[in-house]
XYZ file of C-alpha atoms in Angstrom:
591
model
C 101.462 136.606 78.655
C 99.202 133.816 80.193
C 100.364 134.800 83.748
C 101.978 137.822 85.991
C 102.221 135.117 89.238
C 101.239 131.794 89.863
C 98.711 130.622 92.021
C 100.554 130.175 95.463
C 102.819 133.532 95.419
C 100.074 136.451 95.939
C 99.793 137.641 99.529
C 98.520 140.572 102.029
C 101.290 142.818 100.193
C 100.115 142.337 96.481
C 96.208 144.201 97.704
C 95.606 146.293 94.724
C 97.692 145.263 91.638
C 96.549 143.985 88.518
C 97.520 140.462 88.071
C 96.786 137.826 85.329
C 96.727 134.158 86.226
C 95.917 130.829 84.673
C 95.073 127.288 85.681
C 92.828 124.594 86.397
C 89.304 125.039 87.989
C 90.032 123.644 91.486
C 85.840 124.041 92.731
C 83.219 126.285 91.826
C 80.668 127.996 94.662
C 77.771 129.989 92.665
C 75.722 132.134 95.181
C 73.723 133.665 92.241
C 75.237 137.186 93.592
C 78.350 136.033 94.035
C 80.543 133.167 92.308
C 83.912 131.845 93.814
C 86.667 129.986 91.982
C 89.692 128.416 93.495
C 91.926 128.252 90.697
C 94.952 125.986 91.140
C 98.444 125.084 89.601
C 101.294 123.304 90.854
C 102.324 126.310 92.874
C 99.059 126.692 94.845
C 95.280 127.815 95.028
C 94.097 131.271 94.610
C 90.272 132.317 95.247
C 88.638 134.580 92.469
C 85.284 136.633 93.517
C 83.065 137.467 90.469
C 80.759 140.009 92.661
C 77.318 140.853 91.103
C 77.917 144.837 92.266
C 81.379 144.690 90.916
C 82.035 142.368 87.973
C 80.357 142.835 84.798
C 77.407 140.614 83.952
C 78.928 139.006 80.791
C 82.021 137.912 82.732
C 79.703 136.147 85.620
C 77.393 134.281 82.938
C 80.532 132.949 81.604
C 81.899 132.055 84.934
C 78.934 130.105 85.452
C 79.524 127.667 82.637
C 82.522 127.422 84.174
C 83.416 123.087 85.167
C 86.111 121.402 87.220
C 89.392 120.816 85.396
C 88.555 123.594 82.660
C 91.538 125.624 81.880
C 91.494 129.861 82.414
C 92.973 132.707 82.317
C 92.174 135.713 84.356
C 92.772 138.941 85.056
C 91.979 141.493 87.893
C 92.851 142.991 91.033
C 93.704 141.426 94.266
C 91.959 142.550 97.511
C 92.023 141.526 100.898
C 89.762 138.405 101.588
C 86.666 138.893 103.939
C 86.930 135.626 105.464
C 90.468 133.965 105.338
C 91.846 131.021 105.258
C 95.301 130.204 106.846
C 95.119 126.713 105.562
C 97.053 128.063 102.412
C 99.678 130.911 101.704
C 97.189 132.743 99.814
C 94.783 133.115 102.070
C 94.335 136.592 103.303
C 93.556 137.496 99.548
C 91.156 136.584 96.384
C 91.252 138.368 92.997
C 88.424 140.842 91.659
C 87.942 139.515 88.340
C 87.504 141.618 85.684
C 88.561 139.542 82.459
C 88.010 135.860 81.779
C 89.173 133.736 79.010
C 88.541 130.007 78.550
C 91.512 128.784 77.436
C 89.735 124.817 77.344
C 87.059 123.225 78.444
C 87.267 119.369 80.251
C 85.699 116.588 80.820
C 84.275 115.669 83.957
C 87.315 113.595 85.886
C 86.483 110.050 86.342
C 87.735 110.598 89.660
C 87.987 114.018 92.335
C 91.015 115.670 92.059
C 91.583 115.886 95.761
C 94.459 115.351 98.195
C 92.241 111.862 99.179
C 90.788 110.987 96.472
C 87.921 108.031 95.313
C 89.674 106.776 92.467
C 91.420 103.259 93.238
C 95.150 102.801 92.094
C 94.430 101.235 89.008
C 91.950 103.874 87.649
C 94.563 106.510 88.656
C 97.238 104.706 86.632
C 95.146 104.465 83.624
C 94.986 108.636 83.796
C 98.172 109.056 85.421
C 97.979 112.906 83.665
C 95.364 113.634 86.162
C 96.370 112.031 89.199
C 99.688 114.303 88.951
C 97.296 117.057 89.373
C 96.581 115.830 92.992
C 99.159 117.110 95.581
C 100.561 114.016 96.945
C 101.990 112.909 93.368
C 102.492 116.119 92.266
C 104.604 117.255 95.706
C 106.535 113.344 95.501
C 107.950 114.507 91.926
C 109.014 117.853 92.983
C 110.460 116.194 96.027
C 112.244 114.104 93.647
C 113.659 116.885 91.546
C 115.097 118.112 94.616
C 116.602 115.049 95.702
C 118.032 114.396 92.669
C 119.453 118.186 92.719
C 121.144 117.955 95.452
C 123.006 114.454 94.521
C 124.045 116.397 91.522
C 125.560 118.887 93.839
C 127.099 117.234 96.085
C 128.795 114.836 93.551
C 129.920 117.731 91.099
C 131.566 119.536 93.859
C 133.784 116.385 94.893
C 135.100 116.717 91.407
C 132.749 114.165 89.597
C 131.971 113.985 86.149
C 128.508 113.104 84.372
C 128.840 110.757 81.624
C 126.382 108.933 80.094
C 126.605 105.672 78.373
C 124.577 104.022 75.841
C 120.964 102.029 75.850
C 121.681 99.696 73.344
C 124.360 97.187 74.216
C 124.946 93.760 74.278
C 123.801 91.159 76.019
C 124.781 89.462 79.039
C 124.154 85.790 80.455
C 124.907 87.259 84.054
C 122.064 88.682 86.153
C 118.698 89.048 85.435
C 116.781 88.572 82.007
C 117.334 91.157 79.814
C 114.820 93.350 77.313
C 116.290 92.515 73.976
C 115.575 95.029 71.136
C 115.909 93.632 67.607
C 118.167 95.150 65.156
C 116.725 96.128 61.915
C 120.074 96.432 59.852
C 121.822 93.936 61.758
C 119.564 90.810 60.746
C 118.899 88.399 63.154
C 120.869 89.984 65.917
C 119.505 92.058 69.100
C 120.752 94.755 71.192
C 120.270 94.909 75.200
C 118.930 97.435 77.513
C 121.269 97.735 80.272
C 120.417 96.524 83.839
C 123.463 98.889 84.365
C 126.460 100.763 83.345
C 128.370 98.458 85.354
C 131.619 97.715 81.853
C 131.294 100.711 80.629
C 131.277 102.658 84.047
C 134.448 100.501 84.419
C 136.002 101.297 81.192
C 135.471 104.819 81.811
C 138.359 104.293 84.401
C 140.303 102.804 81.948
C 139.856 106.021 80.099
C 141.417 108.181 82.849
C 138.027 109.558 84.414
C 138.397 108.995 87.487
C 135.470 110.242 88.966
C 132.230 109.526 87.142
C 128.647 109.601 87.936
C 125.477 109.119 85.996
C 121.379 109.448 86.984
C 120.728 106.752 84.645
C 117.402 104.377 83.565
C 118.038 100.459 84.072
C 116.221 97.686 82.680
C 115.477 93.930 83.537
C 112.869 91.867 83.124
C 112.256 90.045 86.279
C 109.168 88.533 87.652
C 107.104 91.744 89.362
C 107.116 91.714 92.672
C 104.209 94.785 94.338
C 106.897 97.385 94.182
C 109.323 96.041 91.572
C 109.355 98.552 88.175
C 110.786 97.023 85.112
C 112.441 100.323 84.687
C 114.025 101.623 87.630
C 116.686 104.974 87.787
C 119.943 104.797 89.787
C 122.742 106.941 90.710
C 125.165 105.100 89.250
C 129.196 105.970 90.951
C 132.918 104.752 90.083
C 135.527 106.295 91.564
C 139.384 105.151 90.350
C 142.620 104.831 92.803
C 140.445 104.108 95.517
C 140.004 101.405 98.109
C 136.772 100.313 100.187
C 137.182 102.784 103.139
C 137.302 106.003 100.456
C 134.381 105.137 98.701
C 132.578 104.321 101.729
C 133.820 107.483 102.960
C 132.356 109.486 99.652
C 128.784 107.842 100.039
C 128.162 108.561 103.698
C 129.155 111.920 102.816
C 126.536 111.930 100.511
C 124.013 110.658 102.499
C 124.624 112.445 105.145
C 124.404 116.086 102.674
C 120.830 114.178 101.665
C 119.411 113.682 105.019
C 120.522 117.155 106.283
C 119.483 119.659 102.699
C 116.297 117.239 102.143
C 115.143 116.330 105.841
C 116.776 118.797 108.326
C 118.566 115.467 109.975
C 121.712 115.244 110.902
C 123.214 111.439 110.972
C 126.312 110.378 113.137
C 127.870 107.459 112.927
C 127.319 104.697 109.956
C 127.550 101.363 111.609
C 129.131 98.508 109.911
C 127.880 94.618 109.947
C 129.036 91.695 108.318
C 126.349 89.798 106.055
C 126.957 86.439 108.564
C 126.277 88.760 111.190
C 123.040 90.562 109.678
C 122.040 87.215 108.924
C 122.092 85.290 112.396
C 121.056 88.604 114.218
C 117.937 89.725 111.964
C 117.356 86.908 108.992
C 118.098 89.284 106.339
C 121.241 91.126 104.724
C 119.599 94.518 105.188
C 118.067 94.584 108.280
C 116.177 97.683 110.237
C 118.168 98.642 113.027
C 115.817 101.179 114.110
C 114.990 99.122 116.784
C 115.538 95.764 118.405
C 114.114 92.326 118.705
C 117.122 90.643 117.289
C 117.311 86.901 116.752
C 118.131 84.649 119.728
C 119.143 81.018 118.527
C 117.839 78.420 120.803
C 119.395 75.006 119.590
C 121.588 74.786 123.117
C 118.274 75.405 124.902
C 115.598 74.393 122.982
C 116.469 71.062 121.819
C 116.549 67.373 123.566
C 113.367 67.960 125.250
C 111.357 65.387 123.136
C 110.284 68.007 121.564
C 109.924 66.516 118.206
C 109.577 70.013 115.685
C 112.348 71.521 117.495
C 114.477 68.209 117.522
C 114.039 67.722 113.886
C 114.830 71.307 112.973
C 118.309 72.587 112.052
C 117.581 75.964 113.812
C 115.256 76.962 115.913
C 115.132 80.634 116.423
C 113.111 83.470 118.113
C 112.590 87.186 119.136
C 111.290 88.804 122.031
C 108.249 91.108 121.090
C 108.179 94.340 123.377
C 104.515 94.305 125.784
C 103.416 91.441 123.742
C 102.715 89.102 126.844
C 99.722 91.127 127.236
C 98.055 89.755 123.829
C 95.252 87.886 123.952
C 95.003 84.039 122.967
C 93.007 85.411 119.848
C 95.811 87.884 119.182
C 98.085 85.237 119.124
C 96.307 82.673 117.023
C 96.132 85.597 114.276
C 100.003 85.648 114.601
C 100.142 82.153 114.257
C 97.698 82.419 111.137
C 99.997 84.941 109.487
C 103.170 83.146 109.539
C 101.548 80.045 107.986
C 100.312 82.005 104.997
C 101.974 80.892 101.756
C 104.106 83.869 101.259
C 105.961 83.348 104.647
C 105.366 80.094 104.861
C 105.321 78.642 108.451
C 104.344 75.335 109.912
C 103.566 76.707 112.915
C 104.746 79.244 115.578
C 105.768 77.947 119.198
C 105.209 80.912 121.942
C 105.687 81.925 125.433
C 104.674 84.577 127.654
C 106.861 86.148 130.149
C 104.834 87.617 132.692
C 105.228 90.868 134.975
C 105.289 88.167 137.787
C 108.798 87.000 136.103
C 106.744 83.528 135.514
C 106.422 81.909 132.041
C 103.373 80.958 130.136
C 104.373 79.046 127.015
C 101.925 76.705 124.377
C 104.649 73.984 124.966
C 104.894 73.849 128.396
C 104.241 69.969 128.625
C 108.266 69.688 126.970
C 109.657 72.906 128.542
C 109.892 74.055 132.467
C 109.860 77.494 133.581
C 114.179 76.871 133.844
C 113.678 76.106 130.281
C 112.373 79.237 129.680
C 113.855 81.083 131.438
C 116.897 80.483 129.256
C 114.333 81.184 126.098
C 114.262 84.598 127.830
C 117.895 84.966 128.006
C 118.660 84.172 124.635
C 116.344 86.335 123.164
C 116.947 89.837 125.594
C 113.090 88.943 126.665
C 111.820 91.240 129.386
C 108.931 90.421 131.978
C 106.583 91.813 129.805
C 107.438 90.647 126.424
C 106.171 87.612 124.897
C 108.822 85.041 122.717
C 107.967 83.815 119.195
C 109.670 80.603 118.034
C 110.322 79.353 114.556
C 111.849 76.485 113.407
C 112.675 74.669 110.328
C 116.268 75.228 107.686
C 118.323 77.612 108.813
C 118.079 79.909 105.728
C 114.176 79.467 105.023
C 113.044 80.272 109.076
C 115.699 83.139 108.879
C 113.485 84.723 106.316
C 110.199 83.634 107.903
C 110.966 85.086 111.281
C 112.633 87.750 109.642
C 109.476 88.959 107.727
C 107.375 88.486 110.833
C 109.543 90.940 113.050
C 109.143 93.284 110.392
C 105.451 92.905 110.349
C 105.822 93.394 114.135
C 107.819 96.409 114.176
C 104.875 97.853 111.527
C 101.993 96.659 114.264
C 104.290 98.443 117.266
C 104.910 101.253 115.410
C 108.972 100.488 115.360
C 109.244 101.777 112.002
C 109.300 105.543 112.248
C 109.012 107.122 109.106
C 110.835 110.733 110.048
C 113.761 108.465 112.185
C 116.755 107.033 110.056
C 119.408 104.257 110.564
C 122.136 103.775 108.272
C 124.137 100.751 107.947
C 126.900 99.355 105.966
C 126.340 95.699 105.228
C 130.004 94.123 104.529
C 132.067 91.241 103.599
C 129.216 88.901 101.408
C 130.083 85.823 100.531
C 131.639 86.483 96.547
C 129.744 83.451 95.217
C 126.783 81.434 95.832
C 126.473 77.815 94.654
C 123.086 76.991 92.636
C 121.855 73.774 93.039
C 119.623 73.670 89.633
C 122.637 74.759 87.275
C 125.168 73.116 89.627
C 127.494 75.626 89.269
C 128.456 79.193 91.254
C 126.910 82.425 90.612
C 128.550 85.762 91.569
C 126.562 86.664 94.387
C 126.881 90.554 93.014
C 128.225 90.410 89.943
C 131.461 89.025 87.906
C 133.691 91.992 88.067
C 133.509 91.833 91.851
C 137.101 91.623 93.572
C 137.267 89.015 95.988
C 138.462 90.105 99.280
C 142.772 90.013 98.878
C 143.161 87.898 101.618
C 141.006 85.326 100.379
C 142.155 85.189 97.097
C 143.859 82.411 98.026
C 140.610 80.344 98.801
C 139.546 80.767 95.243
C 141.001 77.699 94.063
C 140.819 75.500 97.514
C 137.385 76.210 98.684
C 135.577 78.928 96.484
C 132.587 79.023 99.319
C 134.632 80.957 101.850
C 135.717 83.700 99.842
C 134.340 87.177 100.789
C 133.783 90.235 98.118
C 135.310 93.150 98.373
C 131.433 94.248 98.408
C 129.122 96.541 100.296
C 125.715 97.326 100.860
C 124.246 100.247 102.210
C 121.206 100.124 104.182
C 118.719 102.322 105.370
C 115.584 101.525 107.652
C 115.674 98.115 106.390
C 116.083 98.655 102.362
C 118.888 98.303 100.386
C 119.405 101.755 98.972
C 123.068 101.347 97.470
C 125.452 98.798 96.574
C 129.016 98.290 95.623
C 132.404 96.867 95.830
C 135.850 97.060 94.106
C 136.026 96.035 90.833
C 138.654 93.676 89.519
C 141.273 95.305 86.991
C 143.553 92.624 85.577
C 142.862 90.342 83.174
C 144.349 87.429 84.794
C 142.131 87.659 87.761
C 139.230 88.635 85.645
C 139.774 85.256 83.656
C 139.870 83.319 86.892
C 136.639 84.692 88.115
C 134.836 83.903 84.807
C 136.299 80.236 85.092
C 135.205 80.327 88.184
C 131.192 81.217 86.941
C 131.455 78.271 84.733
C 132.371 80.352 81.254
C 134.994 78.016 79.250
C 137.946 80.821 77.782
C 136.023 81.203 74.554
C 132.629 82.345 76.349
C 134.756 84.827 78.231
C 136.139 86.070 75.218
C 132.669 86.018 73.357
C 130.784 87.716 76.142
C 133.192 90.179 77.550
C 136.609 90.337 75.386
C 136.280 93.946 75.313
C 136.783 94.482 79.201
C 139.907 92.031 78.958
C 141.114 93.814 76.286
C 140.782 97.113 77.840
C 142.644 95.832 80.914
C 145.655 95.195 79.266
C 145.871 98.511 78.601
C 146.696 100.114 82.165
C 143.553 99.910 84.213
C 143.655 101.526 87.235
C 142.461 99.860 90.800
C 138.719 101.036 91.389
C 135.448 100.802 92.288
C 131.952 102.166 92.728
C 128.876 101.843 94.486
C 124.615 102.493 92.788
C 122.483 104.270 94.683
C 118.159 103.139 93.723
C 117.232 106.791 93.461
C 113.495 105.675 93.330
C 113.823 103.854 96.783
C 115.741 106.447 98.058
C 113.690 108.727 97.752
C 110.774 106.987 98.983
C 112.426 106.435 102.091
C 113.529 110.041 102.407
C 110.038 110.886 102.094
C 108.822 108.483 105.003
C 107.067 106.235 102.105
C 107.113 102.507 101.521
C 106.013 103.061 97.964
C 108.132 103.798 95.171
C 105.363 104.258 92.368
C 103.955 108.015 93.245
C 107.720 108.940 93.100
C 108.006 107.936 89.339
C 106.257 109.940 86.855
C 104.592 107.084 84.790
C 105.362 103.789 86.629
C 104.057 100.312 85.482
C 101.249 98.205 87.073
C 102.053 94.666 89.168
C 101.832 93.503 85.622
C 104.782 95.644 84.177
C 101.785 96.814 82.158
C 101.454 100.991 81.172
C 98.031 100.870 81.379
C 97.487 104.574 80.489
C 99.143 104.137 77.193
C 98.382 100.125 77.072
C 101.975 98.667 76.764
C 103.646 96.623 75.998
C 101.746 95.990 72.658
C 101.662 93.875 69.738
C 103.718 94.921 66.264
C 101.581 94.934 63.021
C 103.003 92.397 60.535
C 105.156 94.952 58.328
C 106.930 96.431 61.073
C 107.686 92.463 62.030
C 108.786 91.565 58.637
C 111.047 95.144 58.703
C 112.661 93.425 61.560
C 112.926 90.158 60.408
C 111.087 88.575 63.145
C 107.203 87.580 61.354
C 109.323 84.640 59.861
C 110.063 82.943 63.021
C 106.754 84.223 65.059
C 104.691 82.372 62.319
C 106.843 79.111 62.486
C 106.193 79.382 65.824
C 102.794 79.759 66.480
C 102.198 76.854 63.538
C 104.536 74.353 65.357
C 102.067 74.953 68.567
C 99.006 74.517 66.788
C 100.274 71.143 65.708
């Protein structure tokens, strides 16, 4: 056998057996006399001694051709450790060697293998093999794995069942673009890759399970965003015979089994917010409730001044930033800076300080008196103290701008406490959204979303006021799950399709087989997806998603370790019947 124990279980009580282990060459410190090796796997490091009056010559020359990275296998005894180390669980021991095998040699990394390391993200991705070596990648997957565990337990033992459903499936003009993949016996015609189970989760009701789950890969091929994957994993839930409150019931429970096997935290309460709410409070329909500076809208007291911005604007809005009357005009200029980059895009910030003396200090105070103010104050929860940014401009674009610069805020305070966590359930979203470029609504989740019953009638009068049976839930300030109950009749179904702008024989083309199914006794029910990659970044205290993902993609949506995507040589393009239309193609742009 290769090993007796890995390198992180030997201790104090293992002094004097004869052990074999194997691994990587961690470092290498040759004293001529006396060699040590910290050989490491994913379990740990454990020192070997190659001593000059104990260990045979043969087996110290070859130690010292020994390399980082090169692959071994020892064997020897294990004695207590002269000078120990209670930085690791192995420390009060090292292994006598007295065998050595080289099981391969390596290259010399092109970067150090070390918890901080001097290779830059891009190099890392390129030998993502290696950089799972390091401990922070390596520890984020096996935190993973145990994440994922645990979902599997809790869900089993509230009686659901795993299914999975297939990869290649149709395609959808709903949602985001898909990945198409071309059919070779099918001519002409493509398959999908799902952006998620969502009909077939649904059918599976239809089929009598009523409790189904699935850790399942999505696709979609969106525009890339810093921490946007093209392929992204959710937990993927419906539950049938249920209403809102049960499966809001099931996912808190889960949650809350999460936060307490995975983080030692126990959670009380889940607060619930409607999406108007979440949006005039904090700009955003998953906001951070970790701590305050909520939105204070200052039309009533900010307008009819002769203030011209703030006249002109349909909102003007602000927060009150804890301590911040003590920045300096410098400190505020950067603010002012950061807002009017293009990715938050600002005019301008308006700002007062209100000072310990309970007197304000504002960069408009030739329109606005201390009364004035005062009332900023007020509207904002503003303490003597704190110092009041204003934004103004559309209601929905300085929502988001003020929104991302409280964020930014909270990061700068240090608001944002990685090991503290706030769940919130985000309710009652509007069902549809109108698009001015196709002039038509959009399901503002997606198609098979019920509308709330007691709008239903609003469907037909005034489509804009209807609220989804929908929910969100949110934790520290990122959408980790999302739901609602499904529609199950087909007459309802067909109205909601009408409703996105599909004529009968679209709806029939596009999704038949769900309104066919539905005539056949579906059952009320719905489900909710958890983002397993965000979730467990934010279980981890990380922002990042990528070092939780075993091979992500680049900004790019590139693989740059195995350098996809990648072109097709002409016969496999022919096979698929797709060289044809890729020559016409590039012939009708070169004329």
């Amino acid at each position: 056998m290769y090993r007796s124990h890995t390198n992180g279980e030997l201790n104090i009580s293992n002094v004097g057996q004869e052990v074999t282990l194997s691994g990587w060459v961690q470092k290498i410190r040759d004293k001529g006399f006396m060699i040590w090796v910290d050989l490491r796997d994913r379990y740990g490091i454990t020192q070997l001694i190659f001593d000059a009056d104990r260990t045979e010559e043969a087996i110290i020359e070859k130690a010292k051709t020994l390399g980082r990275e090169f692959v071994v296998q020892v064997k020897g005894t294990v004695i207590e450790r002269q000078s120990k180390n209670d930085k690791i669980p192995t420390g009060e021991i090292e292994i006598l060697v007295s065998e050595l095998e080289l099981l391969n040699e390596a290259k010399l990394p092109p970067f150090t293998i070390e918890d901080e390391t001097d290779g830059g993200e891009e190099l890392r991705m390129k030998y993502r093999y290696l950089d799972i070596r390091r401990n922070p990648v390596k520890d984020s997957l096996i935190f993973r794995s145990k994440v994922t565990q645990e979902v599997r337990n809790f869900l089993s033992n509230e009686d659901f069942i795993e299914v999975e459903t297939p990869y290649l499936i149709k395609s959808t003009p709903e949602g985001a673009r898909d990945f198409v993949v071309p059919s070779r016996m099918n001519e002409g015609q493509f398959y999908a890759l799902p952006q998620s189970p969502q009909t077939f989760k649904q059918l599976l009701m239809v089929g009598g399970m009523d409790k189904y789950f699935q850790i399942v890969k999505c696709f979609r091929d969106e525009d890339l965003r810093a921490d946007r994957q093209p392929e992204f994993t959710q937990i993927d839930c419906e539950m049938a015979f249920v209403e809102q409150e049960d499966i809001l019931s099931i996912f808190e429970g889960l949650t809350r089994h999460l936060l307490k096997k995975v983080n030692n935290v126990e959670i009380g309460d889940f607060p619930r917010m409607s999406f108007d709410h979440a949006m005039k409070t904090y700009g955003n329909d998953k906001p951070d409730i970790r701590f305050g500076m909520e939105f204070g809208e200052l039309n009533e007291v900010a307008k009819h001044r002769e203030f011209k911005i703030f006249d002109e604007a349909e909102l003007v809005v602000g927060i009150a930033v804890p301590g911040g009357a003590s920045y300096t005009r410098k400190e505020i200029d950067k603010l002012i800076a950061w807002v009017k980059r293009p990715q938050i895009g600002a005019f301008g910030m308006v700002y007062a300080k209100y000072n310990e003396d309970g007197t304000f200090k504002s960069s408009v105070d030739k329109f606005f008196n201390q009364e004035d103010l005062a009332a900023w104050a007020e509207k904002t929860g503003a303490k003597p103290g704190d110092l009041i940014c204003v934004l103004s401009g559309p209601t929905n674009k300085v929502r988001a701008q003020l929104s991302a610069l409280r964020m930014e805020l909270a990061e700068r305070l240090g608001l944002r406490k990685p090991n503290e966590f706030a769940p919130l359930w985000v309710v009652d979203f509007p069902l549809l959204e109108w698009d001015e470029e196709t002039e038509r609504y959009h399901a503002m989740h997606h198609p098979f979303t019920a509308p709330k019953p007691e709008d239903f009638a609003l469907l037909d009068t005034d489509p804009a006021k209807v609220r989804a049976n929908a929910y969100d839930l949110v934790l520290n300030g990122n959408e980790i799950g999302g739901g609602s109950i499904r529609i199950h009749d087909k007459e309802t179904q067909a109205l909601m399709f009408n409703h996105l702008g599909f004529t009968p024989e679209e709806a029939k083309e596009q999704f038949g087989f769900l309104l066919n199914a539905f005539e056949y006794g579906a059952p009320p029910h719905g489900g909710l997806a958890f983002g397993l990659d965000r979730l467990v970044a934010i279980l981890a205290g990380k922002e990042t998603i990528r070092d939780f993902i075993a091979f992500p993609k680049n900004n790019s949506g590139r693989d740059v370790m195995i350098d996809a995507p990648s072109q097709l040589d002409e016969a496999q393009l022919t096979e698929l019947s797709l060289a044809l239309n890729i020559k016409e193609k590039v012939e009708s742009t070169e004329e």
